[in-house]
mmCIF file of C-alpha atoms and ligand atoms in Angstrom:
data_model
loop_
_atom_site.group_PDB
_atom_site.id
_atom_site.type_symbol
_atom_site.label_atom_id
_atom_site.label_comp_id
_atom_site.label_asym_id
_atom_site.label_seq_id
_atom_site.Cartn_x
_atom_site.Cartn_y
_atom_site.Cartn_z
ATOM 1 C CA UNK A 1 71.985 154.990 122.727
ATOM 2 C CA UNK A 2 70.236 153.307 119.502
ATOM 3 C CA UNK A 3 68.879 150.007 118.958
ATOM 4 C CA UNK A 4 70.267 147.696 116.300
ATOM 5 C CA UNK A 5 67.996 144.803 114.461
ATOM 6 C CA UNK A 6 68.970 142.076 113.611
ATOM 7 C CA UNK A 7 67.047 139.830 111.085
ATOM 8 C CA UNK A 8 65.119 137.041 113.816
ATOM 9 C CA UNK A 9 62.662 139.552 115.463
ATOM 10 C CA UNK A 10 62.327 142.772 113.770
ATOM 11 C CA UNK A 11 58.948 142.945 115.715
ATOM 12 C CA UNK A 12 60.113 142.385 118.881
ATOM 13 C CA UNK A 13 63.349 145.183 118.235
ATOM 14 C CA UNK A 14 60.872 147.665 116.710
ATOM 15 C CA UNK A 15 58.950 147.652 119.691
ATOM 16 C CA UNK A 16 61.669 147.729 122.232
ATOM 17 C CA UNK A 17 62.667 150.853 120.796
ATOM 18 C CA UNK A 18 59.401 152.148 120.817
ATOM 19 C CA UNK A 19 58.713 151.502 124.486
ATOM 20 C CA UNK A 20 61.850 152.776 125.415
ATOM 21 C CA UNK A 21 61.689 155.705 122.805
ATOM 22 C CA UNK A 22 65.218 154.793 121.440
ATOM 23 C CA UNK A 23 65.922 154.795 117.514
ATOM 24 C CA UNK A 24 66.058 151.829 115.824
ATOM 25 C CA UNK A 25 68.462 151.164 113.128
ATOM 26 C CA UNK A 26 68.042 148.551 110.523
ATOM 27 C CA UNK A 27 71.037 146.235 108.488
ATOM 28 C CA UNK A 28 71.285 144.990 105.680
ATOM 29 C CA UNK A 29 71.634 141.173 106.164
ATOM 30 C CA UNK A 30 72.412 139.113 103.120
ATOM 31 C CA UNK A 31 74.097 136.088 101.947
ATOM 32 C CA UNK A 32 76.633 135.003 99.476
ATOM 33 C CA UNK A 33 75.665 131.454 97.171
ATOM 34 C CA UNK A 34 77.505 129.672 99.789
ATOM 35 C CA UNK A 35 75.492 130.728 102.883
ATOM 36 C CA UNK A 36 78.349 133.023 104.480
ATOM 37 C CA UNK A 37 76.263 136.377 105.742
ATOM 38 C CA UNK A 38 77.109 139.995 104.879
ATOM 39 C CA UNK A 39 75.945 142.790 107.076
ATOM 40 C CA UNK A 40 76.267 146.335 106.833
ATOM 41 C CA UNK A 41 74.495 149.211 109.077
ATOM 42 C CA UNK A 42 72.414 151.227 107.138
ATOM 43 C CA UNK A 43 72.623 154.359 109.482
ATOM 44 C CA UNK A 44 75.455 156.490 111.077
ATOM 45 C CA UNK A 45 76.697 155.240 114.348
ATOM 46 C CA UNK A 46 77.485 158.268 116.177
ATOM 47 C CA UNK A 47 76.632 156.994 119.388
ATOM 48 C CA UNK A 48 78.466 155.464 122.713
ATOM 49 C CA UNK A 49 76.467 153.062 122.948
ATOM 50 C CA UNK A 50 74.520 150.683 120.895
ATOM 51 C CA UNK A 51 72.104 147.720 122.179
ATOM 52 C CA UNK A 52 71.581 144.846 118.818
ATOM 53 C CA UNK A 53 68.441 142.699 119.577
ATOM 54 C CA UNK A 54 68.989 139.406 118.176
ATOM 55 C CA UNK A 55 67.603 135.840 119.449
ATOM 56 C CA UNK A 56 69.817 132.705 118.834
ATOM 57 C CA UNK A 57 66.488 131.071 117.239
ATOM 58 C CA UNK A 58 66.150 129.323 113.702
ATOM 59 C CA UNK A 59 68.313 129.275 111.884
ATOM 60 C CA UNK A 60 70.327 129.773 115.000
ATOM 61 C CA UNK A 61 73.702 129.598 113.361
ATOM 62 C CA UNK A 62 72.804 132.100 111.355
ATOM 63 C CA UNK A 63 71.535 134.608 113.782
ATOM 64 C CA UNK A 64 74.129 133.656 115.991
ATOM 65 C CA UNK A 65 76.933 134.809 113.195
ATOM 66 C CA UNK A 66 74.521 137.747 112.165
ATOM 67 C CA UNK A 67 75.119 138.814 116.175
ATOM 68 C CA UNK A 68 78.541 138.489 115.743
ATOM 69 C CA UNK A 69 79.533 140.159 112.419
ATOM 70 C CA UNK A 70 77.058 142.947 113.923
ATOM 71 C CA UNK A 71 78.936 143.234 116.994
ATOM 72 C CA UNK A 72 82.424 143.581 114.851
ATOM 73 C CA UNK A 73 80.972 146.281 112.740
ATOM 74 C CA UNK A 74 79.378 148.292 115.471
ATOM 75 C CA UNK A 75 82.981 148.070 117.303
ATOM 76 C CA UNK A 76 84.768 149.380 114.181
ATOM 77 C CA UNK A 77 82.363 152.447 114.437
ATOM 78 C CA UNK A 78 84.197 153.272 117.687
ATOM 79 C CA UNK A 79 81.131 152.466 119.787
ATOM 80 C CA UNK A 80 82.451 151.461 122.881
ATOM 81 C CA UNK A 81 79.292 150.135 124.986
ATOM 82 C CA UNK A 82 77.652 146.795 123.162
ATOM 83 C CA UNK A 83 74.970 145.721 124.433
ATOM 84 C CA UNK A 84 73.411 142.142 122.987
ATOM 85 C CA UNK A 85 69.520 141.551 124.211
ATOM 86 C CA UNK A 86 68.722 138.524 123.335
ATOM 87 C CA UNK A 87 65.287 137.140 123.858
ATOM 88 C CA UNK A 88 66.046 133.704 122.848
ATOM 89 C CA UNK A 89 69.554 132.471 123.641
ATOM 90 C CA UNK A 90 69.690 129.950 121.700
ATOM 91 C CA UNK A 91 72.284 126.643 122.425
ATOM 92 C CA UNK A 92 71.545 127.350 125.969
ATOM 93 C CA UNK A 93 70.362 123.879 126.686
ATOM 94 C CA UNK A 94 73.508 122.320 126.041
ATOM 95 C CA UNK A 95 75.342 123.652 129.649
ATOM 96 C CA UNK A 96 77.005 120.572 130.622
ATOM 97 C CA UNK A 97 78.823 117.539 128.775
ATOM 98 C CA UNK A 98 75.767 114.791 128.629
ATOM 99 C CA UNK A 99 77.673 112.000 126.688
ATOM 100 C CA UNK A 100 81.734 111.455 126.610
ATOM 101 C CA UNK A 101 83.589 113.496 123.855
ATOM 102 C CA UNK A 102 81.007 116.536 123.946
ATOM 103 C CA UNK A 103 81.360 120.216 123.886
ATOM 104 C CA UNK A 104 79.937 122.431 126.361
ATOM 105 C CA UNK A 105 78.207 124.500 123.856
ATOM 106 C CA UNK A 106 76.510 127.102 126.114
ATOM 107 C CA UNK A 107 80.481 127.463 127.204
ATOM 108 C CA UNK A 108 82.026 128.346 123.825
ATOM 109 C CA UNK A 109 78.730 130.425 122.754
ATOM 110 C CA UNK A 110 79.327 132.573 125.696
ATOM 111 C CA UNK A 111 82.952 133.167 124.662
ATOM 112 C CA UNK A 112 82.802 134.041 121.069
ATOM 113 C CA UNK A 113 80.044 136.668 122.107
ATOM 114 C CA UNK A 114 82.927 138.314 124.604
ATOM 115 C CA UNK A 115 85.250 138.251 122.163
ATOM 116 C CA UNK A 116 83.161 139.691 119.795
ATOM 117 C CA UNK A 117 83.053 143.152 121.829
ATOM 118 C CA UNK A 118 80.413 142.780 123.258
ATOM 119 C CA UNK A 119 80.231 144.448 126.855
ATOM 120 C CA UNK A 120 76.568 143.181 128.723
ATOM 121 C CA UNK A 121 73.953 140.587 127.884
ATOM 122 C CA UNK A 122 70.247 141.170 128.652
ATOM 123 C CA UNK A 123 68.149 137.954 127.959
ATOM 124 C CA UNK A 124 64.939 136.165 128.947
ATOM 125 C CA UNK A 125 64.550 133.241 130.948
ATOM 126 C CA UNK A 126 67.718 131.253 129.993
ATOM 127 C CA UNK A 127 67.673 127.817 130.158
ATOM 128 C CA UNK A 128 69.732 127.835 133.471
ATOM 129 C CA UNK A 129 71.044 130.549 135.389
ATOM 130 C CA UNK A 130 74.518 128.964 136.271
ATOM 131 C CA UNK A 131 74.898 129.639 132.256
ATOM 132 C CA UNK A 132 75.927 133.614 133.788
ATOM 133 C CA UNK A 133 78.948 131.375 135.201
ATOM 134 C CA UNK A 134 80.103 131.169 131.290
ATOM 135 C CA UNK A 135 80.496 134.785 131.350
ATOM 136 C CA UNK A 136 83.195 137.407 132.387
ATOM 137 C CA UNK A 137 80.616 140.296 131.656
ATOM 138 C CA UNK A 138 77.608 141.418 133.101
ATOM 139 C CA UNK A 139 74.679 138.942 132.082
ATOM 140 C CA UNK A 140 70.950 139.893 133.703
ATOM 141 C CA UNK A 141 68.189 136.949 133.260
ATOM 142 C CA UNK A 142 64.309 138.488 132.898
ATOM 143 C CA UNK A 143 62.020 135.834 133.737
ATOM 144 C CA UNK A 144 58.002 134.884 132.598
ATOM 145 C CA UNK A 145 57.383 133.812 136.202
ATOM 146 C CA UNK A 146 55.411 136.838 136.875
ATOM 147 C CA UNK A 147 53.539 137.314 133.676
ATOM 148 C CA UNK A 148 52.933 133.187 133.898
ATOM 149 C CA UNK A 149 51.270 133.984 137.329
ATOM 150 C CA UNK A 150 49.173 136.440 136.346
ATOM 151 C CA UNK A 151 47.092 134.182 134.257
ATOM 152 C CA UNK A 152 47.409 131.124 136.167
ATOM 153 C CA UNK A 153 45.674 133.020 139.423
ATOM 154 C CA UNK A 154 42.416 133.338 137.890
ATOM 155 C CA UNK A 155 41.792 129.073 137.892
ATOM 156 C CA UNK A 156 40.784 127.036 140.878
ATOM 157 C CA UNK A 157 42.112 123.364 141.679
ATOM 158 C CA UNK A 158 45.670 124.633 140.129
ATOM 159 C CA UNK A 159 48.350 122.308 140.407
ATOM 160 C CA UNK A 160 51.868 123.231 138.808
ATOM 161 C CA UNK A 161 53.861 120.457 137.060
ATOM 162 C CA UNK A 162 57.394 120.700 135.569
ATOM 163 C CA UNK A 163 57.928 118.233 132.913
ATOM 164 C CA UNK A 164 61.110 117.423 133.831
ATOM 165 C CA UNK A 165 63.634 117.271 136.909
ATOM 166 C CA UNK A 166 65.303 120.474 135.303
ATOM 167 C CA UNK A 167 62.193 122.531 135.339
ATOM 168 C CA UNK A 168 61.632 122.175 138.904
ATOM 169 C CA UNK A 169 63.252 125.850 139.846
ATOM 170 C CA UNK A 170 61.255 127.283 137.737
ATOM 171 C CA UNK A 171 58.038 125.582 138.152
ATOM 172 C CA UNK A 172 58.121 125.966 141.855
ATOM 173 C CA UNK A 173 58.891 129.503 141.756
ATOM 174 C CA UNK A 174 55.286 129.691 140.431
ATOM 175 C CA UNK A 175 53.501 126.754 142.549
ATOM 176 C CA UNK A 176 55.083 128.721 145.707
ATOM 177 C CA UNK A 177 54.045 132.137 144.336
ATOM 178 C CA UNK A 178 50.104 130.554 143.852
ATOM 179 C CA UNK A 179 50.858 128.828 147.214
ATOM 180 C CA UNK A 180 49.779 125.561 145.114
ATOM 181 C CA UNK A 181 50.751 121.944 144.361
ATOM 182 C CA UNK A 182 53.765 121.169 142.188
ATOM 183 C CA UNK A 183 53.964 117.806 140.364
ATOM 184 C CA UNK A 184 56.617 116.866 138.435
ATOM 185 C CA UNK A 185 57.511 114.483 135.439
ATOM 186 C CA UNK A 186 60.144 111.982 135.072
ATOM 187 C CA UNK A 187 61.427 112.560 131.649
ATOM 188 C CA UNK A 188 64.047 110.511 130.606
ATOM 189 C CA UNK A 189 65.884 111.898 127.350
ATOM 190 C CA UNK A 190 66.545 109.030 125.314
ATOM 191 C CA UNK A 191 68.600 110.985 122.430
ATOM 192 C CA UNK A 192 68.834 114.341 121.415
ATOM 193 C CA UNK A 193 65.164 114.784 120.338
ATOM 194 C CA UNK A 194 62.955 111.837 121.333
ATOM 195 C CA UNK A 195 62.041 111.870 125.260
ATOM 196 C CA UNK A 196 59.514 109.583 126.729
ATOM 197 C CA UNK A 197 57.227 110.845 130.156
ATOM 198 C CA UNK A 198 57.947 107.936 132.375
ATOM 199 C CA UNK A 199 55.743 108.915 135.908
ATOM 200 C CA UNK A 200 54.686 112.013 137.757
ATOM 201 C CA UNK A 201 55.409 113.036 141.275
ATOM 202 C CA UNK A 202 52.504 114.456 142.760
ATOM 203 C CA UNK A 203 48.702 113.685 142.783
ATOM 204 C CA UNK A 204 46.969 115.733 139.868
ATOM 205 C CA UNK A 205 43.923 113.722 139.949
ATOM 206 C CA UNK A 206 40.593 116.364 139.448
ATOM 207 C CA UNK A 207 43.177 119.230 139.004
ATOM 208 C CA UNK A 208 44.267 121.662 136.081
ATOM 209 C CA UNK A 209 47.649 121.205 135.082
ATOM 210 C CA UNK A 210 49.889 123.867 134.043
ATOM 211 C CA UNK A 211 52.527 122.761 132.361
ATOM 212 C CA UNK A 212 55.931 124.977 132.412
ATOM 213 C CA UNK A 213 58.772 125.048 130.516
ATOM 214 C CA UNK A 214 61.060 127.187 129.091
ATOM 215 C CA UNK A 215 61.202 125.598 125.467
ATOM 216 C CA UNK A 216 59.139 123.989 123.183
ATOM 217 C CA UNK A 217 61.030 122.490 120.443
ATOM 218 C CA UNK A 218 59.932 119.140 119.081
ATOM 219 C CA UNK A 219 56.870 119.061 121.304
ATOM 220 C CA UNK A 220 57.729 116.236 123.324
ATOM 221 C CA UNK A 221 58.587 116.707 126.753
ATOM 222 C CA UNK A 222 55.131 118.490 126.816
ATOM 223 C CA UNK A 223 52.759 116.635 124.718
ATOM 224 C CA UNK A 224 53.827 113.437 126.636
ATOM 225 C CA UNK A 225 53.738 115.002 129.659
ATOM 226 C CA UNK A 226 49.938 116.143 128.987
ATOM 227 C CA UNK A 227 49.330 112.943 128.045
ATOM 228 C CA UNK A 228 50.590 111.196 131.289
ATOM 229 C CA UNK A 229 48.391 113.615 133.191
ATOM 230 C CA UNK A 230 45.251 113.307 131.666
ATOM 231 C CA UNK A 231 46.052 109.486 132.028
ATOM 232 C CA UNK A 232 46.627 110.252 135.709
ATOM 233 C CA UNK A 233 43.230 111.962 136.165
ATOM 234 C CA UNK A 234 43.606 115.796 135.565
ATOM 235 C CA UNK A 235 40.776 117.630 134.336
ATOM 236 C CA UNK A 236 42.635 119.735 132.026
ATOM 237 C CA UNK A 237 46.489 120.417 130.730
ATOM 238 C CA UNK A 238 47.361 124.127 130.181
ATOM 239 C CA UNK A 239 51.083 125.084 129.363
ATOM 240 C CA UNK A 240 52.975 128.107 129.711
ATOM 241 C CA UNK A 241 56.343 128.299 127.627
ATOM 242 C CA UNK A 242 58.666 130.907 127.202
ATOM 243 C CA UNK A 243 60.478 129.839 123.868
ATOM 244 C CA UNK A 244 58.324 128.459 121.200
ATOM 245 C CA UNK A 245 60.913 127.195 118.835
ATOM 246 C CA UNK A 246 58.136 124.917 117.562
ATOM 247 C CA UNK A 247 60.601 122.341 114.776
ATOM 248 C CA UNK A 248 59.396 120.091 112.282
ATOM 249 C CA UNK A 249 55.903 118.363 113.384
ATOM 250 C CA UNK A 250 55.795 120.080 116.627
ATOM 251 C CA UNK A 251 52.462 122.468 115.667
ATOM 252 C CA UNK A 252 50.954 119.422 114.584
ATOM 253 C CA UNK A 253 51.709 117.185 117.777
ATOM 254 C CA UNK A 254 50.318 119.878 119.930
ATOM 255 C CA UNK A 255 47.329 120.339 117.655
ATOM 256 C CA UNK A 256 46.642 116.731 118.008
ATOM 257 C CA UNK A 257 47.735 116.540 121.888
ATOM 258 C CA UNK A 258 45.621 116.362 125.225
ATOM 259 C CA UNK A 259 47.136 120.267 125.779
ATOM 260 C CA UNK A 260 43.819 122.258 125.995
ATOM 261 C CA UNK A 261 45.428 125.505 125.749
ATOM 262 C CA UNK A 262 49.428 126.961 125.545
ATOM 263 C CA UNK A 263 50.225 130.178 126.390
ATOM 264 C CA UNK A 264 53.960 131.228 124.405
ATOM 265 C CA UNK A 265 55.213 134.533 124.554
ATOM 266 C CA UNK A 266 57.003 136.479 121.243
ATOM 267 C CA UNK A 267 61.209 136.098 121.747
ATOM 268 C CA UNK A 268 60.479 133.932 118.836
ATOM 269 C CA UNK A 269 58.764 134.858 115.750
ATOM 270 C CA UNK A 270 55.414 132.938 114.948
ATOM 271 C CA UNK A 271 52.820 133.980 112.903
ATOM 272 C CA UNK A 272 49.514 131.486 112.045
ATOM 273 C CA UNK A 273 49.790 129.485 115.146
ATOM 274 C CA UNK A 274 46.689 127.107 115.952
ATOM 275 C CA UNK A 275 43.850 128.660 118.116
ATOM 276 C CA UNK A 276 45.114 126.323 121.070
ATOM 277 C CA UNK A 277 48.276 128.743 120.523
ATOM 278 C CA UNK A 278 47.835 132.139 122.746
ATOM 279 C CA UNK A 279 50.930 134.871 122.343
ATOM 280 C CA UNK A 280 51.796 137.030 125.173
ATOM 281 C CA UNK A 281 54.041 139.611 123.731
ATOM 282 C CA UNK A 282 56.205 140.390 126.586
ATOM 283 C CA UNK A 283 58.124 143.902 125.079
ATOM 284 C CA UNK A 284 56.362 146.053 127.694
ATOM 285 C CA UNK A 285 57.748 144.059 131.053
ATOM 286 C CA UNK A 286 60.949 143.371 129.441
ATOM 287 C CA UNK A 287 61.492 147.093 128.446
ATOM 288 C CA UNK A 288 61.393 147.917 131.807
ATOM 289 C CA UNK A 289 63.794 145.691 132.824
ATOM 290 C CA UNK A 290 66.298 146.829 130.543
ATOM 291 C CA UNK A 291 65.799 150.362 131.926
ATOM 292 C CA UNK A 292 66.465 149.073 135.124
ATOM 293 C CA UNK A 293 69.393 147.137 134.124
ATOM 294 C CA UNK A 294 71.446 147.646 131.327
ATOM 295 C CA UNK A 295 74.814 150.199 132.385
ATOM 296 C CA UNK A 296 74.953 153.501 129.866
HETATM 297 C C1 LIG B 301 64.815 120.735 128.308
HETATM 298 O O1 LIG B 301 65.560 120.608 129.239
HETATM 299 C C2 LIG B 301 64.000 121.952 128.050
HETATM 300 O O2 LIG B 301 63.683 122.610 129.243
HETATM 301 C C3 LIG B 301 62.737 121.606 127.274
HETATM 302 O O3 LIG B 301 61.926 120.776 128.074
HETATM 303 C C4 LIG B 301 63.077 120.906 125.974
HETATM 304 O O4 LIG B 301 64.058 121.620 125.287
HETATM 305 C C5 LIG B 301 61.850 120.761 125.110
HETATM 306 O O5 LIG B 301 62.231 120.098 123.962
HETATM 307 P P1 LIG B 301 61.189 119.269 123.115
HETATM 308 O O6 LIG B 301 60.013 120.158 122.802
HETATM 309 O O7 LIG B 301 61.961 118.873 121.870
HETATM 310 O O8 LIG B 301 60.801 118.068 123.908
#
């Protein structure tokens, strides 16, 4: 088996192989005037099978067509078991149709990766696990919940808050786990990026909040969520996210937010983050799930 990199985490692919002392091969990713990508392997392929590491982060149509035009010239090698680990699969919030007329993006994502040749997905802490449904392959889901607990079983007066009525598996995985509260935030989504925090469920009056989510994109849900708490009465407002896709202002908001401290982890590049910023690089644990799971 060898690795392939694609361009969004070379880090993260690097260190994958490393752990699971597998070569890593590099391409060459470039781009015509008009944007269109070219990619060619830069080593020999004489392998059965081949796992490309590639998240579906920003510029996510990019890396998403880098995954694919990777795929196509790893099949024309004659490698017959592709294997796509993707720590950040991007477009994965878009699952259902939300207004009339839409696409179910997560839907036709999920196809042009089959068709591309690709044989089993390995990703972290998707967005929602009926997403697999989209799928005729194998898919496996590694999830934060346990490297999330770790830290969060050191505090006292814990109480767990999803920001939103779609968090709640995931946030009470972790409030059962700690055997603590769980709050929860009405959000209410009022387009595409703008979301106000409307109320919480729960009493987190004299407690520390930990926020979790899976993505952090404008900022929003969460800095309006910490704000709602601390006007609520917690003592403090901690969050744990999986996917810092941190757009436009988002650094800034957070900077400038009532969030004391947030914990991200690395399937997204970041570099120069804030000191309220902490990175858990998460290779090791999801090494060893791969092991466990991906099919040679
Ligand atoms: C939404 O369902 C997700 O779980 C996140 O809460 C959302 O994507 C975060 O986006 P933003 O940072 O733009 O509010």
């Amino acid at each position: 088996m060898k690795i392939i990199s694609g361009s969004s985490n070379l880090e993260f692919a690097y260190n994958l192989s490393r752990l699971l002392h597998i070569e890593n091969i590099f391409v060459n990713t470039q781009q015509f005037e008009d944007g269109e990508l070219r990619v060619q392997i830069v080593d020999d392929l004489n392998t059965p099978t081949v796992c490309i590491v590639q998240s579906i982060s920003n510029p996510a149509n990019d890396h998403l067509i880098e995954l694919l035009l990777i795929t196509d010239a790893v099949r024309r090698c004659g490698v017959k078991n592709i294997i796509a680990a993707i720590p950040y699969f991007g477009y994965a919030r878009q699952d259902r149709k939300t207004y009339d007329y839409g696409p179910i993006s997560a839907s036709i994502i999920a196809k042009m990766i089959e068709l591309s040749g690709i044989n089993q997905v390995i990703t972290i802490d998707l967005h929602s696990p009926q997403i697999e449904g989209f799928f005729h392959i194998p898919l496996h889901h590694f999830n934060t919940i346990d490297i999330f607990t770790s830290i969060i079983q050191s505090y006292s007066d814990v109480i767990i808050v999803s920001p939103d009525a779609g968090g709640i598996l995931r946030a009470s995985k972790i409030s059962n786990k700690l055997n603590v509260d769980l709050a929860i935030v009405n959000k209410t989504r009022k387009s595409h990026n703008y979301s106000t925090a409307d109320f919480i469920s729960g009493y987190v009056e004299g407690k520390h909040c930990f926020i979790i989510d899976d993505i952090i994109d404008t900022g929003g849900t969460i800095c309006n969520a910490a704000d709602l708490l601390i006007r609520n009465g917690a003592k403090s407002v901690t969050a744990f996210v999986t996917h810092a896709i941190l757009s436009a202002k988002s650094k800034e908001l957070i900077n400038n937010s009532k969030i004391d401290q947030i914990y991200i982890t690395n399937t997204i590049k970041h570099q120069n983050l804030s000191s309220k910023f902490t990175i858990l690089p998460i290779e090791e644990q999801f090494s060893k799930y791969c092991k466990q799971k991906i099919i040679l």
